[in-house]
Amino acid sequence: MDKKTNNLGLKLGILATSLLISDATAISVTVAPMEATFSNISATTVESLVTIPSFSMLLFILLSNFVIRLIGKKKTVLLGLSMAFIGGVLPAFVTSFPAIIFCRFLLGAGVGTYNTLAVGLISDFFTGVEQKKLLGFQTTTSAIGSALTTFLAGILVSYDWHYAYLVYALSIPILLVFYLNVPEPSKKIANDSSALNAQEKNKIKLNSTVILSVVSMFFMFVFLMNIATKTSEFLTEQNIKNAAFLGTALTIGGLLGAVSGFLYGRVYVHLKNITPIFSSAVVALGFAGVAYSSEMILFTVGTSLVYIGYSMLISYLYGVIFDNVNAASKNISVSLAMVACNLEAFFSPYIVSIISNAIGNSSAKEGLSMSVLFYGVLAVIFVFPVFKKGIGSNTTKAIDGNN
């Protein structure tokens, strides 16, 4: 590791970019007042302002590798943050609904442009245990950013819904911190020099381990989404008292998940290849606590375990991807992982519904039980030696693309 990679400013600059990547839904609190303002617009269309950034984000994640090759990684981040600032803040000053729709699209496009680099830059400057720690910090930073912007938007909307969009002005200090502290990554491929020749270093190649990791992420998110989509219905079905505590329970879980991400590096140092088994088991246990709870205390504990385990598991899988591709393949690998994670938000209800219909039980409890089964099976799969040799061999030494 080069001396500059120990620089605190470098770490803060890279991590700061994660503060905005999960904040598209922060302005969901503006839906009701905006429906009153735009009474001639259907409620569904107004609600789509919350989800439009997800669509453009997905599109520009796919395009980001072209932009990176064209202008470099640092300029790509600066471009994306600038787009996010313009698209995020402008709705605070415009009154045209079509203009607001365009701004929301631009916000997602900006975040999507640099989204992969919020994770990818970590592997450009850091290796080994330090890299694992920063991957956990990245998860934590994203969660903190989402909670912070949602909280601020909730305060600002009480004055006027326009003001809530000012939360995206956060992109300016992020841009400055990044610009001042993060250099353009060197083109030298430090991790592959002993194993790859010059041609292989620049060849994009994804092995089965990376593909399996991306597919795993997709299904992990599909069944994780049950914690958001099924819990309200579950509390009603089971007639659990104090169901209004749901929002607080989910907030507590999210915060503990952020703490879990912060501590991930230390957990990995002790557990190493046992990390995915442990993390999957914790998520399965958490979903079991939720699915079979009869009171809010157990429900809240279960929800917290889901977020704690998942935060560690997703950090581990990003580490797997970094350790199993050459430098030329890192951006496209992270792009595929993020595309998988964004697609699940759309497909999750449909996949769970198909399974529910197939087994003849569409209750919320059954949906949550599916998550228990999935993560339980995932924990068992990670135990198998053959599987551990592939997706489980998350060592600190990167391997070449010939595996």
Tab-separated table of C-alpha atoms in Angstrom:
chain	number	residue	atom	x	y	z
A	1	MET	CA	0.000	0.000	0.000
A	2	ASP	CA	1.382	3.343	-0.981
A	3	LYS	CA	1.895	5.930	1.720
A	4	LYS	CA	-0.869	8.202	0.514
A	5	THR	CA	-3.432	5.441	1.024
A	6	ASN	CA	-3.052	5.952	4.762
A	7	ASN	CA	-4.272	9.518	4.390
A	8	LEU	CA	-7.432	10.180	6.383
A	9	GLY	CA	-8.558	12.767	3.854
A	10	LEU	CA	-8.402	10.178	1.068
A	11	LYS	CA	-10.602	7.794	3.043
A	12	LEU	CA	-13.095	10.525	3.923
A	13	GLY	CA	-13.180	11.735	0.321
A	14	ILE	CA	-14.025	8.282	-1.016
A	15	LEU	CA	-16.546	7.458	1.715
A	16	ALA	CA	-18.275	10.841	1.356
A	17	THR	CA	-19.488	9.844	-2.119
A	18	SER	CA	-21.672	7.158	-0.500
A	19	LEU	CA	-23.709	9.706	1.447
A	20	LEU	CA	-26.032	10.329	-1.523
A	21	ILE	CA	-26.279	6.946	-3.249
A	22	SER	CA	-29.346	5.802	-1.248
A	23	ASP	CA	-31.094	9.159	-0.853
A	24	ALA	CA	-33.502	9.224	-3.803
A	25	THR	CA	-36.444	8.385	-1.515
A	26	ALA	CA	-35.616	11.124	1.026
A	27	ILE	CA	-38.293	13.392	-0.471
A	28	SER	CA	-41.087	10.798	-0.106
A	29	VAL	CA	-42.395	13.076	2.642
A	30	THR	CA	-43.288	15.634	-0.045
A	31	VAL	CA	-45.751	13.385	-1.901
A	32	ALA	CA	-48.882	14.428	-0.006
A	33	PRO	CA	-48.305	18.216	-0.154
A	34	MET	CA	-47.255	17.961	-3.803
A	35	GLU	CA	-50.464	16.087	-4.628
A	36	ALA	CA	-52.343	19.053	-3.149
A	37	THR	CA	-50.282	21.531	-5.176
A	38	PHE	CA	-50.581	19.572	-8.434
A	39	SER	CA	-54.209	18.563	-8.036
A	40	ASN	CA	-54.545	18.213	-11.815
A	41	ILE	CA	-51.866	15.492	-11.819
A	42	SER	CA	-52.768	11.924	-10.848
A	43	ALA	CA	-51.566	10.745	-7.445
A	44	THR	CA	-49.691	7.872	-9.087
A	45	THR	CA	-47.727	10.271	-11.264
A	46	VAL	CA	-46.785	12.429	-8.291
A	47	GLU	CA	-45.722	9.320	-6.360
A	48	SER	CA	-43.501	8.345	-9.283
A	49	LEU	CA	-41.211	11.252	-8.367
A	50	VAL	CA	-39.875	9.000	-5.619
A	51	THR	CA	-39.038	6.121	-7.985
A	52	ILE	CA	-37.955	7.910	-11.196
A	53	PRO	CA	-34.362	8.346	-9.933
A	54	SER	CA	-34.084	4.571	-9.510
A	55	PHE	CA	-34.789	4.090	-13.207
A	56	SER	CA	-32.278	6.681	-14.426
A	57	MET	CA	-29.752	5.482	-11.845
A	58	LEU	CA	-29.946	1.973	-13.260
A	59	LEU	CA	-29.532	3.285	-16.803
A	60	PHE	CA	-26.498	5.405	-15.984
A	61	ILE	CA	-24.835	2.687	-13.909
A	62	LEU	CA	-24.739	0.737	-17.168
A	63	LEU	CA	-23.314	3.770	-19.010
A	64	SER	CA	-20.817	4.741	-16.320
A	65	ASN	CA	-18.010	2.508	-17.569
A	66	PHE	CA	-18.043	4.324	-20.900
A	67	VAL	CA	-17.878	7.679	-19.110
A	68	ILE	CA	-15.002	6.451	-16.921
A	69	ARG	CA	-13.003	5.356	-19.943
A	70	LEU	CA	-13.699	8.712	-21.605
A	71	ILE	CA	-12.831	11.161	-18.818
A	72	GLY	CA	-11.304	9.139	-15.966
A	73	LYS	CA	-12.607	8.155	-12.540
A	74	LYS	CA	-12.145	11.410	-10.625
A	75	LYS	CA	-13.848	13.541	-13.280
A	76	THR	CA	-16.659	10.971	-13.494
A	77	VAL	CA	-17.379	11.360	-9.779
A	78	LEU	CA	-17.250	15.153	-10.034
A	79	LEU	CA	-19.578	15.082	-13.058
A	80	GLY	CA	-22.024	12.766	-11.300
A	81	LEU	CA	-22.104	14.871	-8.126
A	82	SER	CA	-22.647	18.036	-10.180
A	83	MET	CA	-25.571	16.425	-12.008
A	84	ALA	CA	-26.987	15.192	-8.691
A	85	PHE	CA	-26.751	18.704	-7.231
A	86	ILE	CA	-28.558	20.332	-10.164
A	87	GLY	CA	-31.230	17.658	-10.429
A	88	GLY	CA	-31.678	17.373	-6.691
A	89	VAL	CA	-31.925	21.036	-5.724
A	90	LEU	CA	-33.719	22.611	-8.713
A	91	PRO	CA	-37.206	21.366	-7.676
A	92	ALA	CA	-36.899	23.737	-4.721
A	93	PHE	CA	-37.086	26.642	-7.187
A	94	VAL	CA	-39.299	25.465	-10.043
A	95	THR	CA	-43.080	25.097	-10.208
A	96	SER	CA	-43.447	23.165	-13.474
A	97	PHE	CA	-44.249	19.510	-12.837
A	98	PRO	CA	-42.573	18.280	-16.066
A	99	ALA	CA	-39.458	20.214	-15.033
A	100	ILE	CA	-39.504	18.509	-11.641
A	101	ILE	CA	-39.790	15.104	-13.327
A	102	PHE	CA	-36.753	15.942	-15.468
A	103	CYS	CA	-34.833	17.054	-12.385
A	104	ARG	CA	-35.593	13.787	-10.617
A	105	PHE	CA	-34.376	11.887	-13.676
A	106	LEU	CA	-31.208	13.995	-13.662
A	107	LEU	CA	-30.640	13.282	-9.963
A	108	GLY	CA	-30.738	9.536	-10.580
A	109	ALA	CA	-28.539	9.923	-13.662
A	110	GLY	CA	-25.944	11.812	-11.629
A	111	VAL	CA	-25.861	9.285	-8.810
A	112	GLY	CA	-25.810	6.403	-11.302
A	113	THR	CA	-22.862	7.973	-13.119
A	114	TYR	CA	-20.564	7.688	-10.100
A	115	ASN	CA	-22.393	5.007	-8.088
A	116	THR	CA	-19.990	2.178	-8.892
A	117	LEU	CA	-16.984	4.312	-7.980
A	118	ALA	CA	-18.307	4.849	-4.446
A	119	VAL	CA	-17.313	1.226	-3.952
A	120	GLY	CA	-14.774	0.739	-6.742
A	121	LEU	CA	-12.398	3.468	-5.602
A	122	ILE	CA	-11.887	1.597	-2.345
A	123	SER	CA	-10.254	-1.252	-4.254
A	124	ASP	CA	-8.152	1.206	-6.267
A	125	PHE	CA	-6.415	2.604	-3.198
A	126	PHE	CA	-6.702	-0.084	-0.527
A	127	THR	CA	-6.073	-3.796	-0.175
A	128	GLY	CA	-6.300	-6.498	2.472
A	129	VAL	CA	-7.908	-5.888	5.835
A	130	GLU	CA	-7.925	-2.114	5.264
A	131	GLN	CA	-10.065	-2.661	2.183
A	132	LYS	CA	-12.475	-4.869	4.151
A	133	LYS	CA	-12.806	-2.207	6.848
A	134	LEU	CA	-13.574	0.498	4.297
A	135	LEU	CA	-16.174	-1.679	2.560
A	136	GLY	CA	-17.949	-1.900	5.900
A	137	PHE	CA	-17.574	1.854	6.397
A	138	GLN	CA	-19.055	2.389	2.921
A	139	THR	CA	-22.210	0.502	3.916
A	140	THR	CA	-22.408	2.549	7.097
A	141	THR	CA	-21.909	5.854	5.270
A	142	SER	CA	-24.706	5.041	2.824
A	143	ALA	CA	-27.082	4.226	5.691
A	144	ILE	CA	-26.142	7.405	7.571
A	145	GLY	CA	-26.648	9.516	4.450
A	146	SER	CA	-30.092	8.027	3.859
A	147	ALA	CA	-31.144	8.575	7.476
A	148	LEU	CA	-29.748	12.128	7.554
A	149	THR	CA	-31.394	13.345	4.351
A	150	THR	CA	-34.719	11.722	5.254
A	151	PHE	CA	-34.610	13.378	8.678
A	152	LEU	CA	-33.755	16.814	7.246
A	153	ALA	CA	-36.390	16.530	4.521
A	154	GLY	CA	-38.964	15.708	7.194
A	155	ILE	CA	-38.113	18.946	8.999
A	156	LEU	CA	-37.954	21.142	5.893
A	157	VAL	CA	-41.238	19.877	4.418
A	158	SER	CA	-43.077	21.312	7.426
A	159	TYR	CA	-42.263	24.775	6.052
A	160	ASP	CA	-42.885	24.083	2.366
A	161	TRP	CA	-42.462	21.004	0.186
A	162	HIS	CA	-40.045	22.942	-2.044
A	163	TYR	CA	-37.590	23.283	0.839
A	164	ALA	CA	-37.311	19.515	1.297
A	165	TYR	CA	-35.388	19.307	-1.978
A	166	LEU	CA	-32.639	21.461	-0.495
A	167	VAL	CA	-31.295	18.345	1.262
A	168	TYR	CA	-29.537	17.519	-2.006
A	169	ALA	CA	-27.332	20.587	-1.527
A	170	LEU	CA	-25.309	18.128	0.536
A	171	SER	CA	-23.713	17.128	-2.771
A	172	ILE	CA	-21.647	20.351	-2.790
A	173	PRO	CA	-19.587	19.701	0.377
A	174	ILE	CA	-19.251	16.082	-0.753
A	175	LEU	CA	-17.910	17.277	-4.106
A	176	LEU	CA	-15.409	19.596	-2.417
A	177	VAL	CA	-14.164	16.955	0.037
A	178	PHE	CA	-13.718	14.491	-2.809
A	179	TYR	CA	-12.044	16.999	-5.143
A	180	LEU	CA	-9.533	18.138	-2.519
A	181	ASN	CA	-8.562	14.711	-1.191
A	182	VAL	CA	-8.916	12.040	-3.876
A	183	PRO	CA	-6.470	11.893	-6.799
A	184	GLU	CA	-7.042	10.098	-10.076
A	185	PRO	CA	-6.191	6.428	-9.385
A	186	SER	CA	-2.934	5.234	-10.880
A	187	LYS	CA	-3.227	3.051	-13.941
A	188	LYS	CA	-0.685	0.702	-12.418
A	189	ILE	CA	-2.333	-2.596	-11.503
A	190	ALA	CA	-0.650	-3.365	-8.215
A	191	ASN	CA	-2.473	-6.535	-7.323
A	192	ASP	CA	-2.046	-8.354	-10.634
A	193	SER	CA	1.568	-7.654	-11.541
A	194	SER	CA	2.938	-11.054	-10.611
A	195	ALA	CA	0.236	-13.152	-12.215
A	196	LEU	CA	-0.902	-11.385	-15.348
A	197	ASN	CA	0.866	-10.281	-18.459
A	198	ALA	CA	0.199	-6.866	-19.988
A	199	GLN	CA	-2.542	-8.188	-22.231
A	200	GLU	CA	-4.418	-9.895	-19.414
A	201	LYS	CA	-4.188	-6.821	-17.164
A	202	ASN	CA	-6.328	-4.854	-19.579
A	203	LYS	CA	-8.705	-7.644	-20.515
A	204	ILE	CA	-12.169	-7.553	-18.985
A	205	LYS	CA	-13.046	-11.036	-17.831
A	206	LEU	CA	-15.600	-12.184	-15.292
A	207	ASN	CA	-15.159	-15.599	-13.742
A	208	SER	CA	-17.818	-17.857	-12.246
A	209	THR	CA	-17.126	-16.589	-8.721
A	210	VAL	CA	-18.025	-13.016	-9.641
A	211	ILE	CA	-21.103	-14.073	-11.588
A	212	LEU	CA	-22.269	-16.232	-8.687
A	213	SER	CA	-21.689	-13.337	-6.285
A	214	VAL	CA	-23.821	-10.990	-8.417
A	215	VAL	CA	-26.615	-13.556	-8.739
A	216	SER	CA	-26.463	-14.117	-4.969
A	217	MET	CA	-26.798	-10.377	-4.381
A	218	PHE	CA	-29.900	-10.259	-6.570
A	219	PHE	CA	-31.740	-12.965	-4.635
A	220	MET	CA	-30.447	-11.698	-1.309
A	221	PHE	CA	-32.074	-8.341	-2.029
A	222	VAL	CA	-35.267	-9.995	-3.305
A	223	PHE	CA	-35.839	-11.742	0.011
A	224	LEU	CA	-34.454	-8.883	2.097
A	225	MET	CA	-37.163	-6.609	0.688
A	226	ASN	CA	-39.763	-8.607	2.633
A	227	ILE	CA	-38.648	-6.705	5.725
A	228	ALA	CA	-39.966	-3.537	4.061
A	229	THR	CA	-42.926	-4.861	2.054
A	230	LYS	CA	-44.389	-7.542	4.329
A	231	THR	CA	-43.951	-6.311	7.884
A	232	SER	CA	-46.839	-3.825	8.000
A	233	GLU	CA	-49.228	-6.439	6.607
A	234	PHE	CA	-47.802	-9.021	9.013
A	235	LEU	CA	-48.480	-6.885	12.088
A	236	THR	CA	-52.067	-6.424	10.936
A	237	GLU	CA	-52.532	-10.135	10.187
A	238	GLN	CA	-51.218	-11.164	13.583
A	239	ASN	CA	-53.024	-8.348	15.395
A	240	ILE	CA	-49.850	-7.434	17.257
A	241	LYS	CA	-50.162	-4.597	19.747
A	242	ASN	CA	-48.267	-1.329	19.285
A	243	ALA	CA	-47.992	-1.895	15.529
A	244	ALA	CA	-47.425	1.861	15.147
A	245	PHE	CA	-43.924	1.181	16.465
A	246	LEU	CA	-43.054	-0.369	13.071
A	247	GLY	CA	-41.365	2.770	11.722
A	248	THR	CA	-39.222	3.070	14.833
A	249	ALA	CA	-38.343	-0.635	14.719
A	250	LEU	CA	-37.153	-0.318	11.125
A	251	THR	CA	-35.171	2.827	11.999
A	252	ILE	CA	-33.472	1.069	14.907
A	253	GLY	CA	-32.648	-1.839	12.623
A	254	GLY	CA	-31.201	0.478	9.995
A	255	LEU	CA	-29.006	2.261	12.526
A	256	LEU	CA	-27.723	-0.996	13.993
A	257	GLY	CA	-27.039	-2.174	10.448
A	258	ALA	CA	-24.919	0.938	9.980
A	259	VAL	CA	-22.991	0.128	13.154
A	260	SER	CA	-22.556	-3.435	11.902
A	261	GLY	CA	-21.050	-2.119	8.674
A	262	PHE	CA	-18.691	0.081	10.673
A	263	LEU	CA	-17.482	-2.949	12.633
A	264	TYR	CA	-17.330	-5.275	9.642
A	265	GLY	CA	-13.548	-5.055	9.248
A	266	ARG	CA	-12.997	-6.243	12.817
A	267	VAL	CA	-15.534	-9.035	12.392
A	268	TYR	CA	-13.808	-10.198	9.217
A	269	VAL	CA	-10.387	-10.236	10.893
A	270	HIS	CA	-11.707	-12.748	13.438
A	271	LEU	CA	-14.110	-14.807	11.300
A	272	LYS	CA	-12.527	-14.597	7.828
A	273	ASN	CA	-14.208	-17.258	5.637
A	274	ILE	CA	-16.741	-17.989	8.368
A	275	THR	CA	-18.096	-14.443	7.893
A	276	PRO	CA	-20.726	-15.281	5.218
A	277	ILE	CA	-21.947	-18.316	7.182
A	278	PHE	CA	-22.288	-16.252	10.344
A	279	SER	CA	-23.884	-13.280	8.559
A	280	SER	CA	-26.427	-15.398	6.652
A	281	ALA	CA	-27.359	-17.244	9.845
A	282	VAL	CA	-27.890	-13.941	11.672
A	283	VAL	CA	-30.219	-12.707	8.895
A	284	ALA	CA	-32.137	-16.014	8.932
A	285	LEU	CA	-32.460	-15.813	12.721
A	286	GLY	CA	-33.660	-12.227	12.437
A	287	PHE	CA	-36.347	-13.097	9.892
A	288	ALA	CA	-37.431	-15.994	12.123
A	289	GLY	CA	-37.786	-13.566	15.020
A	290	VAL	CA	-39.943	-11.318	12.851
A	291	ALA	CA	-42.056	-14.060	11.248
A	292	TYR	CA	-42.859	-15.819	14.501
A	293	SER	CA	-43.116	-12.840	16.827
A	294	SER	CA	-46.216	-12.183	18.865
A	295	GLU	CA	-45.106	-8.886	20.340
A	296	MET	CA	-43.195	-5.838	19.168
A	297	ILE	CA	-40.135	-6.467	21.345
A	298	LEU	CA	-39.265	-9.719	19.579
A	299	PHE	CA	-40.263	-8.149	16.254
A	300	THR	CA	-37.834	-5.261	16.810
A	301	VAL	CA	-34.993	-7.586	17.864
A	302	GLY	CA	-35.611	-9.705	14.765
A	303	THR	CA	-35.619	-6.660	12.491
A	304	SER	CA	-32.348	-5.468	14.000
A	305	LEU	CA	-30.692	-8.854	13.439
A	306	VAL	CA	-31.763	-8.785	9.781
A	307	TYR	CA	-30.057	-5.446	9.183
A	308	ILE	CA	-26.979	-6.349	11.241
A	309	GLY	CA	-26.365	-9.602	9.391
A	310	TYR	CA	-27.164	-8.228	5.965
A	311	SER	CA	-24.806	-5.270	6.350
A	312	MET	CA	-21.912	-7.663	6.973
A	313	LEU	CA	-22.960	-10.062	4.214
A	314	ILE	CA	-23.150	-7.423	1.472
A	315	SER	CA	-19.756	-6.004	2.513
A	316	TYR	CA	-18.281	-9.498	2.329
A	317	LEU	CA	-19.616	-10.119	-1.182
A	318	TYR	CA	-18.174	-6.860	-2.497
A	319	GLY	CA	-14.857	-8.033	-1.085
A	320	VAL	CA	-15.276	-11.330	-2.935
A	321	ILE	CA	-15.802	-9.459	-6.199
A	322	PHE	CA	-12.713	-7.294	-5.701
A	323	ASP	CA	-10.577	-10.316	-4.853
A	324	ASN	CA	-11.620	-12.305	-7.895
A	325	VAL	CA	-11.237	-9.892	-10.814
A	326	ASN	CA	-8.323	-8.109	-12.394
A	327	ALA	CA	-8.183	-4.316	-12.278
A	328	ALA	CA	-9.706	-3.923	-15.741
A	329	SER	CA	-12.810	-5.853	-14.645
A	330	LYS	CA	-13.515	-4.115	-11.325
A	331	ASN	CA	-15.781	-1.336	-12.622
A	332	ILE	CA	-17.959	-3.605	-14.742
A	333	SER	CA	-18.185	-6.119	-11.875
A	334	VAL	CA	-19.353	-3.483	-9.396
A	335	SER	CA	-21.758	-2.148	-12.045
A	336	LEU	CA	-23.323	-5.576	-12.453
A	337	ALA	CA	-23.638	-5.946	-8.672
A	338	MET	CA	-25.366	-2.582	-8.346
A	339	VAL	CA	-27.655	-3.292	-11.294
A	340	ALA	CA	-28.653	-6.541	-9.583
A	341	CYS	CA	-29.352	-4.679	-6.349
A	342	ASN	CA	-31.483	-2.067	-8.151
A	343	LEU	CA	-33.432	-4.598	-10.205
A	344	GLU	CA	-34.491	-6.486	-7.097
A	345	ALA	CA	-36.558	-3.515	-5.894
A	346	PHE	CA	-38.715	-3.976	-8.973
A	347	PHE	CA	-38.777	-7.773	-9.142
A	348	SER	CA	-39.015	-8.654	-5.451
A	349	PRO	CA	-42.824	-8.364	-5.034
A	350	TYR	CA	-43.401	-10.356	-8.220
A	351	ILE	CA	-40.970	-13.158	-7.369
A	352	VAL	CA	-42.354	-13.514	-3.846
A	353	SER	CA	-45.923	-13.427	-5.245
A	354	ILE	CA	-45.135	-16.171	-7.783
A	355	ILE	CA	-43.702	-18.403	-5.047
A	356	SER	CA	-46.660	-17.648	-2.753
A	357	ASN	CA	-49.153	-18.576	-5.450
A	358	ALA	CA	-47.232	-21.752	-6.216
A	359	ILE	CA	-47.461	-22.944	-2.603
A	360	GLY	CA	-51.007	-21.629	-2.150
A	361	ASN	CA	-50.241	-19.267	0.724
A	362	SER	CA	-49.934	-15.535	0.124
A	363	SER	CA	-49.911	-14.380	3.752
A	364	ALA	CA	-47.293	-11.918	4.933
A	365	LYS	CA	-46.078	-14.465	7.485
A	366	GLU	CA	-45.416	-16.953	4.701
A	367	GLY	CA	-43.503	-14.301	2.757
A	368	LEU	CA	-41.294	-13.643	5.786
A	369	SER	CA	-40.844	-17.394	6.280
A	370	MET	CA	-39.493	-17.590	2.724
A	371	SER	CA	-36.740	-15.213	3.800
A	372	VAL	CA	-35.941	-17.419	6.794
A	373	LEU	CA	-35.615	-20.419	4.483
A	374	PHE	CA	-33.562	-18.593	1.845
A	375	TYR	CA	-30.977	-17.179	4.244
A	376	GLY	CA	-30.847	-20.440	6.191
A	377	VAL	CA	-30.094	-22.361	3.015
A	378	LEU	CA	-27.563	-19.692	2.016
A	379	ALA	CA	-25.738	-20.167	5.325
A	380	VAL	CA	-25.598	-23.928	4.709
A	381	ILE	CA	-24.336	-23.434	1.136
A	382	PHE	CA	-21.455	-21.313	2.392
A	383	VAL	CA	-20.373	-24.273	4.525
A	384	PHE	CA	-19.735	-26.574	1.580
A	385	PRO	CA	-16.014	-26.798	0.814
A	386	VAL	CA	-16.474	-26.466	-2.951
A	387	PHE	CA	-18.587	-23.377	-2.555
A	388	LYS	CA	-16.139	-21.925	-0.024
A	389	LYS	CA	-13.307	-22.442	-2.500
A	390	GLY	CA	-15.134	-20.195	-4.950
A	391	ILE	CA	-17.398	-17.509	-3.517
A	392	GLY	CA	-16.192	-18.230	0.011
A	393	SER	CA	-12.488	-17.739	-0.611
A	394	ASN	CA	-12.502	-14.066	0.276
A	395	THR	CA	-8.796	-13.767	0.981
A	396	THR	CA	-6.852	-10.592	0.918
A	397	LYS	CA	-4.907	-11.725	-2.124
A	398	ALA	CA	-6.529	-10.966	-5.458
A	399	ILE	CA	-6.511	-13.765	-8.004
A	400	ASP	CA	-6.382	-13.530	-11.725
A	401	GLY	CA	-9.227	-13.732	-14.195
A	402	ASN	CA	-8.308	-17.234	-15.406
A	403	ASN	CA	-10.155	-19.036	-12.575
